[in-house]
Coordinates of N, CA, C and O in Angstrom, one line a residue:
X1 N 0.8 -1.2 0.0 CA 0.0 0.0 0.0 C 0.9 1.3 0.0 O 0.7 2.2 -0.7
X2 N 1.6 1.2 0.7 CA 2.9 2.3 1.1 C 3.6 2.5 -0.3 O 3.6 3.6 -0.9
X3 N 4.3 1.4 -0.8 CA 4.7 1.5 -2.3 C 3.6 1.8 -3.7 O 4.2 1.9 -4.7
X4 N 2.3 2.0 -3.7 CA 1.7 2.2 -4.5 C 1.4 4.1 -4.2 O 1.4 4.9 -5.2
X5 N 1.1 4.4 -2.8 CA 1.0 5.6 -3.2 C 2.4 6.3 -3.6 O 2.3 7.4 -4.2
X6 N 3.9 5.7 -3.3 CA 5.0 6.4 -3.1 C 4.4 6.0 -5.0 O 4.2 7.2 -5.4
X7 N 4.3 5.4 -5.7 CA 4.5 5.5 -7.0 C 3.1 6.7 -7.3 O 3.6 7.7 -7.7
X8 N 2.4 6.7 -7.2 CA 1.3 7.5 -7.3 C 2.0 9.1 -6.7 O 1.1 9.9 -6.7
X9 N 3.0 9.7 -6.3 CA 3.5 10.6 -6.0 C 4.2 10.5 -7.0 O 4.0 11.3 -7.9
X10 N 4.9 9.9 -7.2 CA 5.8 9.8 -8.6 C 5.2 10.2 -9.5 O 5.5 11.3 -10.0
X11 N 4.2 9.4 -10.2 CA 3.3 9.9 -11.0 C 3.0 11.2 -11.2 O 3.1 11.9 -12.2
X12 N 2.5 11.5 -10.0 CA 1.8 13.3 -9.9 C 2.4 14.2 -10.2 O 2.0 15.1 -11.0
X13 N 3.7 14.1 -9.3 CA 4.8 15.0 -9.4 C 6.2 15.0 -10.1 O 7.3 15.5 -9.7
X14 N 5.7 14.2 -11.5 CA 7.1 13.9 -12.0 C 7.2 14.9 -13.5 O 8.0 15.0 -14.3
X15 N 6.2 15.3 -13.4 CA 6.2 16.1 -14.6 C 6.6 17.8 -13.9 O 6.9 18.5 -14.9
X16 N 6.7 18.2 -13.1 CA 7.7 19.7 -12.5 C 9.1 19.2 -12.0 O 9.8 20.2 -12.0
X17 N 9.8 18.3 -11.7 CA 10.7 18.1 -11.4 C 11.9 18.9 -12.5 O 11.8 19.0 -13.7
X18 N 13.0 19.4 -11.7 CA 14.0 19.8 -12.1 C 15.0 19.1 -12.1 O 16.0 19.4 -12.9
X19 N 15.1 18.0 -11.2 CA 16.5 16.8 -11.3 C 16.1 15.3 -11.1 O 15.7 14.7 -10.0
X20 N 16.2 14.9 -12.4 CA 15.4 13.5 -12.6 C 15.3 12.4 -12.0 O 14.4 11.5 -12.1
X21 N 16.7 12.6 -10.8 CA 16.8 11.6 -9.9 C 17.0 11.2 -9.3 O 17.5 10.2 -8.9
X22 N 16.3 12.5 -9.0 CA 16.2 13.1 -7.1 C 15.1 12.6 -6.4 O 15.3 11.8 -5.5
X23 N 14.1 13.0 -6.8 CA 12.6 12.3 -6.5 C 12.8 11.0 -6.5 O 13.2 10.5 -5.4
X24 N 12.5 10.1 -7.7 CA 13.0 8.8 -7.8 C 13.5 8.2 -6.6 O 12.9 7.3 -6.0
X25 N 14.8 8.6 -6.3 CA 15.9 8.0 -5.1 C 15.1 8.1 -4.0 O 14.5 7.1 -3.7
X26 N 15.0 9.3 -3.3 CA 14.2 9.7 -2.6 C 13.0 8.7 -2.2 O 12.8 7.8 -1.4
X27 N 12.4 9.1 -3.0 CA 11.0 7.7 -3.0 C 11.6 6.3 -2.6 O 11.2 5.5 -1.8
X28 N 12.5 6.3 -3.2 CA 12.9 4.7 -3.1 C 13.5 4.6 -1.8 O 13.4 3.7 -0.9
X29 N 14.2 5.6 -1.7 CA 14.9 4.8 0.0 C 14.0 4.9 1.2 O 14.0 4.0 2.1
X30 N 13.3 6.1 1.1 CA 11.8 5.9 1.6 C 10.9 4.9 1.8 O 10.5 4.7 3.0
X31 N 10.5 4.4 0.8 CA 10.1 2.8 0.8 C 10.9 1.7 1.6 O 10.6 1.1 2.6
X32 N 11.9 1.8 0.7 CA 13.0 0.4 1.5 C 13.4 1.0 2.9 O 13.7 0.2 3.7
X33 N 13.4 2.0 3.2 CA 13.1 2.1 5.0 C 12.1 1.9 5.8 O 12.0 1.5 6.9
X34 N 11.2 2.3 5.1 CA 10.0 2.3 6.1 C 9.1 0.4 5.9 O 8.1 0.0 6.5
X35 N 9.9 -0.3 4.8 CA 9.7 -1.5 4.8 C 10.0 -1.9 5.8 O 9.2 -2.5 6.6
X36 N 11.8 -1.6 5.9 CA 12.7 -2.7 6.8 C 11.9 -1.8 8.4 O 11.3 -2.4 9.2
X37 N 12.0 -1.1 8.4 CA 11.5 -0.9 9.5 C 9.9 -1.2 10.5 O 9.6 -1.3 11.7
X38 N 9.0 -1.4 9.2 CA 7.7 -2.2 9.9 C 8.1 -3.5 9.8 O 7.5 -4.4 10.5
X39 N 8.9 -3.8 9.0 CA 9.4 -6.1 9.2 C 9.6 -6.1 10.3 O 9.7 -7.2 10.8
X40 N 9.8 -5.0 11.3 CA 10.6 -5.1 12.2 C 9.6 -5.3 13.4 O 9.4 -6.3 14.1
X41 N 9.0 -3.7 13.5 CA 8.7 -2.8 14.8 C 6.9 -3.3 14.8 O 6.3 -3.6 15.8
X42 N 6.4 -3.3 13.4 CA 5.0 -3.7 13.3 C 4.1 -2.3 13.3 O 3.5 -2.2 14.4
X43 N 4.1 -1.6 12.8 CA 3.4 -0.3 13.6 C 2.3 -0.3 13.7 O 1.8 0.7 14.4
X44 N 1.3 -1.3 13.3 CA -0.1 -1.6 13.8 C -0.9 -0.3 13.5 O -0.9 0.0 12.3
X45 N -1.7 0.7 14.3 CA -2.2 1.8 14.0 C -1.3 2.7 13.3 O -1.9 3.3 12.4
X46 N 0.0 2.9 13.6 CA 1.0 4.1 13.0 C 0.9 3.7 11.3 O 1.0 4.6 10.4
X47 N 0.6 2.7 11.1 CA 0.8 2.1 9.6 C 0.0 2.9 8.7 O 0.2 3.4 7.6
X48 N -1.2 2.9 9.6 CA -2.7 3.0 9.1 C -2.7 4.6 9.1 O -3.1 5.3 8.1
X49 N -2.3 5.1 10.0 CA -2.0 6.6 9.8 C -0.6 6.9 8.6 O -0.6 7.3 7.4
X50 N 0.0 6.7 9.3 CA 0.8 7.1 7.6 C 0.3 6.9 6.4 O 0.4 7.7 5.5
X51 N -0.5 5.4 6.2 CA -1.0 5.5 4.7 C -2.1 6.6 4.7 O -2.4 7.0 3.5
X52 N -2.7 7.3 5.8 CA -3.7 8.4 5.2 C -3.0 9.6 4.7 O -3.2 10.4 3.8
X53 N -2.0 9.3 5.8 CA -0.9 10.9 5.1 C -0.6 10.6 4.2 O -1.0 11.4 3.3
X54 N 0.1 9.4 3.6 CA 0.4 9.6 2.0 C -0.4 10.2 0.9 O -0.1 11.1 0.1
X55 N -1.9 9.0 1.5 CA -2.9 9.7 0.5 C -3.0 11.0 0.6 O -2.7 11.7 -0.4
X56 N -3.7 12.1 2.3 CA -3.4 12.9 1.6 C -2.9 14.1 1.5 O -3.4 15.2 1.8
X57 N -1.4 13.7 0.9 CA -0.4 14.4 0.1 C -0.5 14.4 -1.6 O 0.1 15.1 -2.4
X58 N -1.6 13.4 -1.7 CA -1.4 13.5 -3.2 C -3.3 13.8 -3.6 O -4.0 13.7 -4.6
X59 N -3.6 13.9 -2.6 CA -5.1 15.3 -3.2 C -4.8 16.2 -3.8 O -5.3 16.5 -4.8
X60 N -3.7 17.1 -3.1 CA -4.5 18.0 -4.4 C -3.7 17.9 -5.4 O -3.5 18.9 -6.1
X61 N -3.3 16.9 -5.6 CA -2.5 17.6 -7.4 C -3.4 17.0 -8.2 O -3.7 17.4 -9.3
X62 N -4.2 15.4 -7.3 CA -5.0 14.7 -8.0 C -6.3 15.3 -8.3 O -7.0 14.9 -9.2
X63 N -6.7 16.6 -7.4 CA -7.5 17.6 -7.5 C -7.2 18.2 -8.8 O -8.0 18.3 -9.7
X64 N -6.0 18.6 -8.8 CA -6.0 19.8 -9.9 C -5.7 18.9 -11.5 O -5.9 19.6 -12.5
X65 N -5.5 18.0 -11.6 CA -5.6 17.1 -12.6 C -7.5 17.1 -13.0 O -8.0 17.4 -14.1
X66 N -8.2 16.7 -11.9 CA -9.6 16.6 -11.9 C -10.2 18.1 -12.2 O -11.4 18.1 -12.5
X67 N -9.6 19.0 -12.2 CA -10.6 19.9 -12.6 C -9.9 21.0 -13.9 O -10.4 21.8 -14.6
X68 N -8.4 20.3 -13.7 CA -8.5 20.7 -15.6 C -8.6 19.7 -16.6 O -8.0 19.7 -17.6
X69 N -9.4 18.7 -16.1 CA -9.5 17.3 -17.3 C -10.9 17.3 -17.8 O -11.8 16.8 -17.1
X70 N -11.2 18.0 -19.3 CA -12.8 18.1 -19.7 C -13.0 16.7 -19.8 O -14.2 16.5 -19.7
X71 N -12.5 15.8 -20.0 CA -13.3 14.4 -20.2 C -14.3 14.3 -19.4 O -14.0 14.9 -18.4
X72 N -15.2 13.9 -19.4 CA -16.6 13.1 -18.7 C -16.0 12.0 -18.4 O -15.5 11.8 -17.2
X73 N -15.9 11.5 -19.1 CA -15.5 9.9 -19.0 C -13.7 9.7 -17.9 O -13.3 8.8 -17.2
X74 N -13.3 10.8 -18.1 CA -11.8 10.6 -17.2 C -12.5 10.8 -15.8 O -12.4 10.1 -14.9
X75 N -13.4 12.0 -15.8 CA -13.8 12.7 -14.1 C -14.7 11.5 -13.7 O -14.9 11.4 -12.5
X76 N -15.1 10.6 -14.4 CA -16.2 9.9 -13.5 C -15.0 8.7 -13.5 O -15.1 8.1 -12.4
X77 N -13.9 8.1 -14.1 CA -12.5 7.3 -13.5 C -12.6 8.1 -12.4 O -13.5 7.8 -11.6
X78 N -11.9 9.4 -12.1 CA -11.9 9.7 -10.8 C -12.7 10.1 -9.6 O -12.4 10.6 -8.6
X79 N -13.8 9.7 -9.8 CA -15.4 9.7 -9.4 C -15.5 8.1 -8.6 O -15.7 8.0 -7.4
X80 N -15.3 7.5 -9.2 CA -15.0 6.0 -9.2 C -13.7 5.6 -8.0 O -13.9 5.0 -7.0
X81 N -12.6 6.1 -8.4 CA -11.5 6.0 -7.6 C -12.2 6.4 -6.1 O -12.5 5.6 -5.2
X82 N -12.4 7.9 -6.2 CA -12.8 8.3 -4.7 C -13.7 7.3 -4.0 O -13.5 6.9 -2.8
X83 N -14.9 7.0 -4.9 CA -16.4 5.7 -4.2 C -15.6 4.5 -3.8 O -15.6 4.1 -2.6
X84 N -14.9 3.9 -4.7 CA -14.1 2.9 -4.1 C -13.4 2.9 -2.8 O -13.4 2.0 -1.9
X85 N -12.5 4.3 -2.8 CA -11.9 4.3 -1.3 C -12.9 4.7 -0.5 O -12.4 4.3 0.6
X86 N -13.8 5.2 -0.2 CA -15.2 5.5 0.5 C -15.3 4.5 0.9 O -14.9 4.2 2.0
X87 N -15.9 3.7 0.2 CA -16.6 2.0 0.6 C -15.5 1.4 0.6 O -15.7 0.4 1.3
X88 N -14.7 1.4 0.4 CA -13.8 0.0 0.6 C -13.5 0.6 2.1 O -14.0 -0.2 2.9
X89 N -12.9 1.7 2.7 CA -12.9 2.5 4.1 C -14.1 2.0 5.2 O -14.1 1.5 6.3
X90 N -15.1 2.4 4.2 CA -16.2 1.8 4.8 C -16.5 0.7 5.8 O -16.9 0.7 7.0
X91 N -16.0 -0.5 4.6 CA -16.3 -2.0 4.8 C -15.3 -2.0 5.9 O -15.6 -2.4 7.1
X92 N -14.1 -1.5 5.6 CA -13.1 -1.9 7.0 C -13.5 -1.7 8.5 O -13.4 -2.4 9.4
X93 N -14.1 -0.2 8.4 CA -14.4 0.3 9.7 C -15.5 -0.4 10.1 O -15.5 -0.6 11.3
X94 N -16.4 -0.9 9.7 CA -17.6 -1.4 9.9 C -16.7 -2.7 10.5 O -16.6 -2.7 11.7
X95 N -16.1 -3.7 9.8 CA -15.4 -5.1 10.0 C -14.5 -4.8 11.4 O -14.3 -5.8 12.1
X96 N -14.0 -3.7 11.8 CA -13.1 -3.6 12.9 C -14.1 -3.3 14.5 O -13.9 -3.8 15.6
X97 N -15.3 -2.3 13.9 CA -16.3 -1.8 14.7 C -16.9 -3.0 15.3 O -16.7 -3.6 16.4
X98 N -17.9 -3.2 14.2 CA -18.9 -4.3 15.1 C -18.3 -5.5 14.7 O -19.0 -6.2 14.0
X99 N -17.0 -5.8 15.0 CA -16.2 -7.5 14.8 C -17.2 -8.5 15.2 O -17.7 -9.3 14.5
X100 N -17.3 -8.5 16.6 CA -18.2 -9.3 17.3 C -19.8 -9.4 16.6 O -20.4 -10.5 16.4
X101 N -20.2 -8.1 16.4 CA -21.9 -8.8 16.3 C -22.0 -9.2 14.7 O -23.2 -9.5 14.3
X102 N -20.9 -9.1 13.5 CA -21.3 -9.0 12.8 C -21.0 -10.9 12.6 O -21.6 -11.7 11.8
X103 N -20.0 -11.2 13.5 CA -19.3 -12.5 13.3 C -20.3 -13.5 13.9 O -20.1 -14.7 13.5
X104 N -21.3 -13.4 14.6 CA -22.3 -13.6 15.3 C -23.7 -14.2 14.1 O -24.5 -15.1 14.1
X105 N -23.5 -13.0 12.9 CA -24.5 -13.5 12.0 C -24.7 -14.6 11.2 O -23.7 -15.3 11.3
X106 N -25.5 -15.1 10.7 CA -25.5 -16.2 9.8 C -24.2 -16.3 8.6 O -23.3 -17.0 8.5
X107 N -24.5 -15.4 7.9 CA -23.4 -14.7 7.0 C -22.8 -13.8 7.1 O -23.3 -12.7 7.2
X108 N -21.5 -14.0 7.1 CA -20.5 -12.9 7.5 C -19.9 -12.1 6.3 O -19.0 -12.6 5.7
X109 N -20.3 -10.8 6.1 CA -19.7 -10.2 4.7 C -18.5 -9.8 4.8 O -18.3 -8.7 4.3
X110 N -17.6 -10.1 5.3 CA -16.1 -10.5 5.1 C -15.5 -8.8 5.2 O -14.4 -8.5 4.6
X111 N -16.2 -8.0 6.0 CA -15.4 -6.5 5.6 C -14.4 -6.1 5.3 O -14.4 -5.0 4.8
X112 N -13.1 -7.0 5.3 CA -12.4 -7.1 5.3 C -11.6 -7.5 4.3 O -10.5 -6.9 4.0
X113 N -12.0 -8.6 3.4 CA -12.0 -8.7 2.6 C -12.8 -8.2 1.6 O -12.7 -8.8 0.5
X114 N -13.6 -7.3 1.5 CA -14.4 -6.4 0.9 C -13.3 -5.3 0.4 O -13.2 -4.7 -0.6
X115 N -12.5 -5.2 1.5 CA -11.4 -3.7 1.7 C -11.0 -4.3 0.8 O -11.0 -3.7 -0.3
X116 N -10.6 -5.2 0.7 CA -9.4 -5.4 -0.2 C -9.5 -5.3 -2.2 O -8.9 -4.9 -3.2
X117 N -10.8 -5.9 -1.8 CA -11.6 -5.7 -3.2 C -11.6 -4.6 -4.0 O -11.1 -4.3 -5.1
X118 N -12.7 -3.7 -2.8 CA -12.4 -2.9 -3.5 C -11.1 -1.5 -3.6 O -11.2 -0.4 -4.1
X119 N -10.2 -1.9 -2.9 CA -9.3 -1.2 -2.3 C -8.1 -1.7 -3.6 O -7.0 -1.1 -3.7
X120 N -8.7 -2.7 -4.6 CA -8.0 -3.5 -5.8 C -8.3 -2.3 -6.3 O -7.5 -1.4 -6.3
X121 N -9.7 -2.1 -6.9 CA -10.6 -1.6 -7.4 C -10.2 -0.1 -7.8 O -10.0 0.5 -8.9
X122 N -10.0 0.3 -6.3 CA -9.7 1.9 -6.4 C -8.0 2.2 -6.7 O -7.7 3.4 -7.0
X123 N -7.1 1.4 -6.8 CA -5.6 1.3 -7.5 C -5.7 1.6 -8.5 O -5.2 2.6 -9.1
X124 N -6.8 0.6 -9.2 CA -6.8 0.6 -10.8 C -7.7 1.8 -11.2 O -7.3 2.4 -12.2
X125 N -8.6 2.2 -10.8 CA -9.2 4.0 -11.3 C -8.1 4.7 -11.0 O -7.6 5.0 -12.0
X126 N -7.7 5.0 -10.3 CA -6.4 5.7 -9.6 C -5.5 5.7 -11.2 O -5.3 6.8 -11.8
X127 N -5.0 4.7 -11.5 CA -3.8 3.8 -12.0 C -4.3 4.5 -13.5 O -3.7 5.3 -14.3
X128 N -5.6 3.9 -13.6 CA -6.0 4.4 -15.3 C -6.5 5.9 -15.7 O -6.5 6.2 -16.9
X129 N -7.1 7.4 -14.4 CA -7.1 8.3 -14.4 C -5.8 8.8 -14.7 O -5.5 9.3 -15.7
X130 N -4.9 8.7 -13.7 CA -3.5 9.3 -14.0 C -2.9 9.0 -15.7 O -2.5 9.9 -16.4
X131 N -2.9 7.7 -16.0 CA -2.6 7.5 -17.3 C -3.3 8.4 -18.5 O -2.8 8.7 -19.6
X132 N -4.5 8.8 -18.0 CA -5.1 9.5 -18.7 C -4.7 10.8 -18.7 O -4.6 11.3 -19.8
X133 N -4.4 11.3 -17.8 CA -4.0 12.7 -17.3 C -2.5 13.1 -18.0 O -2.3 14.1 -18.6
X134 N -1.4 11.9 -17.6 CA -0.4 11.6 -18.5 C -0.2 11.9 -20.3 O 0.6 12.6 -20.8
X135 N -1.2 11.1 -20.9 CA -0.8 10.9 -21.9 C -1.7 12.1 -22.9 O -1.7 12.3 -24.1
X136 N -2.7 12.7 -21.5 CA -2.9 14.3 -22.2 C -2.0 15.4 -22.2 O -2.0 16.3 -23.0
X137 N -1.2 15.2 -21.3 CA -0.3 16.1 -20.9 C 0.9 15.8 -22.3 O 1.5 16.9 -22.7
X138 N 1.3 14.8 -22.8 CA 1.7 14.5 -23.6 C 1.5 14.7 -25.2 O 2.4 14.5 -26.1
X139 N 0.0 15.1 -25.1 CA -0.2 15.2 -26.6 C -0.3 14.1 -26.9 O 0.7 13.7 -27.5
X140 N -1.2 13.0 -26.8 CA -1.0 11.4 -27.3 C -2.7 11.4 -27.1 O -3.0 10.3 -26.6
X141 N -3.8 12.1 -27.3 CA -4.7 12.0 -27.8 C -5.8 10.7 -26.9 O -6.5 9.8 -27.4
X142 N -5.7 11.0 -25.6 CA -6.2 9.4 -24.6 C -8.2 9.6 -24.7 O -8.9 10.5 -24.8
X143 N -8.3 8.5 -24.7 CA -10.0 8.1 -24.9 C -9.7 6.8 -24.0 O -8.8 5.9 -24.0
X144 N -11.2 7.1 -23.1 CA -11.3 6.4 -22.0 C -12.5 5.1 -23.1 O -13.6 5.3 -23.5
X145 N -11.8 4.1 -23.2 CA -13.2 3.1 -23.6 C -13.3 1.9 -22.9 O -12.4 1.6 -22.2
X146 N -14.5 1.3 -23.1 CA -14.6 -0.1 -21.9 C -14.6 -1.6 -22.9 O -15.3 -1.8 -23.9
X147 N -13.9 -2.3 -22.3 CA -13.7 -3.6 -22.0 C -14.9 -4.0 -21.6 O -15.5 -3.7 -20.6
X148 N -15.2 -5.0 -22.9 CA -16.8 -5.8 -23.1 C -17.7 -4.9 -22.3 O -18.1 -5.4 -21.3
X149 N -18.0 -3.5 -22.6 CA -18.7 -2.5 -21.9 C -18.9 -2.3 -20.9 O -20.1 -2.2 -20.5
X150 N -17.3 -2.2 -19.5 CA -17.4 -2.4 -18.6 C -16.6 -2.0 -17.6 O -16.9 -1.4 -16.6
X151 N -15.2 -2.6 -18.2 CA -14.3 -2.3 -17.6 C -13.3 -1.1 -18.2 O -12.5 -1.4 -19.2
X152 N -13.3 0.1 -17.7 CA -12.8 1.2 -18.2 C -11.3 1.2 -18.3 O -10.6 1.0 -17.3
X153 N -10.7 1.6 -19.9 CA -9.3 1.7 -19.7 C -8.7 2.6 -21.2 O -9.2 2.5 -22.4
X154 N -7.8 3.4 -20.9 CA -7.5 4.6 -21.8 C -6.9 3.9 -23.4 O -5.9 3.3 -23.6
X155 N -7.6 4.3 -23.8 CA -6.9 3.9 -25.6 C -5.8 5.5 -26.2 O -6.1 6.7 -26.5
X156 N -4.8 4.8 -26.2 CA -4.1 6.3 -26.8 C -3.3 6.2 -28.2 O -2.5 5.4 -28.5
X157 N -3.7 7.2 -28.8 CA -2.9 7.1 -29.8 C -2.1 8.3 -30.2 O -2.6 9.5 -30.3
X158 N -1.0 8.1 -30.4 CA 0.4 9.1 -30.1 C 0.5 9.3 -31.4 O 0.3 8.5 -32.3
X159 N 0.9 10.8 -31.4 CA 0.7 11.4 -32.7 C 1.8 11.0 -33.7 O 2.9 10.9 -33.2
X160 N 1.8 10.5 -35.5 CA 2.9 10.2 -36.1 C 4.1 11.0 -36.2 O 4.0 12.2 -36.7
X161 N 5.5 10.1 -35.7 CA 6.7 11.2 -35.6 C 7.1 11.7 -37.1 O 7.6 10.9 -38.0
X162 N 7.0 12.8 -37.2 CA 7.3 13.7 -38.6 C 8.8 13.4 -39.0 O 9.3 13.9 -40.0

């Protein structure tokens, strides 16, 4: 989780950078510390707060991507992204809250593994907004289309080199 948003910063902020591989390193030793360091210590709650701070550090750029992207079709990927982390948040809190009485029921809707679902779910809106945002920023011409009318993902086509 920790390495997807450190890449999702990457993403955001790699297009202002002035030294290519600065950020980059940075991020990376980042990661491989704060790895070796929960293999270690476990941070249990600390974990769970840091991953909010990561996320959010990368609102608002993912804000300002969302409100200068005329697509329809890209703003509701990022429409999507946000519902997913809602409810996937959701499901968790609910799964930690009422552990006991929900474990109690006939069927148990797994909150937990719910998070994860859709917590898949919201990487990949995440994953395919930014691509979109990318390969506008690029001049590569992105159109958001679906997979057997369904599953949303950017078709690009890059202009021919003269």
């Amino acid at each position: 989780m920790v390495w997807e948003m450190l890449l999702y910063m990457y993403i955001l902020h790699s297009p202002d950078w002035h030294y290519r591989s600065t950020m980059p390193t940075f991020l990376f030793l980042y990661g491989a510390v704060f790895a070796a360091v929960h293999s270690v210590v476990r941070f249990g709650i600390g974990f769970k707060v840091h991953y909010a701070i990561l996320c959010i550090l990368c609102i608002p750029r993912m804000y300002k991507y969302y409100i200068y992207t005329q697509d329809v079709s890209a703003k509701r990927l990022a429409k999507m992204y946000v519902a997913t982390l809602l409810i996937g948040t959701l499901c968790w809190l609910f799964d930690r809250i009422f552990c006991k009485e929900i474990s109690s029921w006939p069927i148990n809707p797994q909150g937990h593994a719910l998070w994860h679902v859709f917590m898949g779910f919201n990487s990949y809106f995440a994953n395919t907004f930014l691509m979109f945002c990318r390969a506008q920023q690029r001049g590569w011409s992105p159109k958001v289309v679906h997979f057997m009318g369904v599953l949303p993902y950017v078709k690009i086509e890059k202009p021919k080199a003269q």
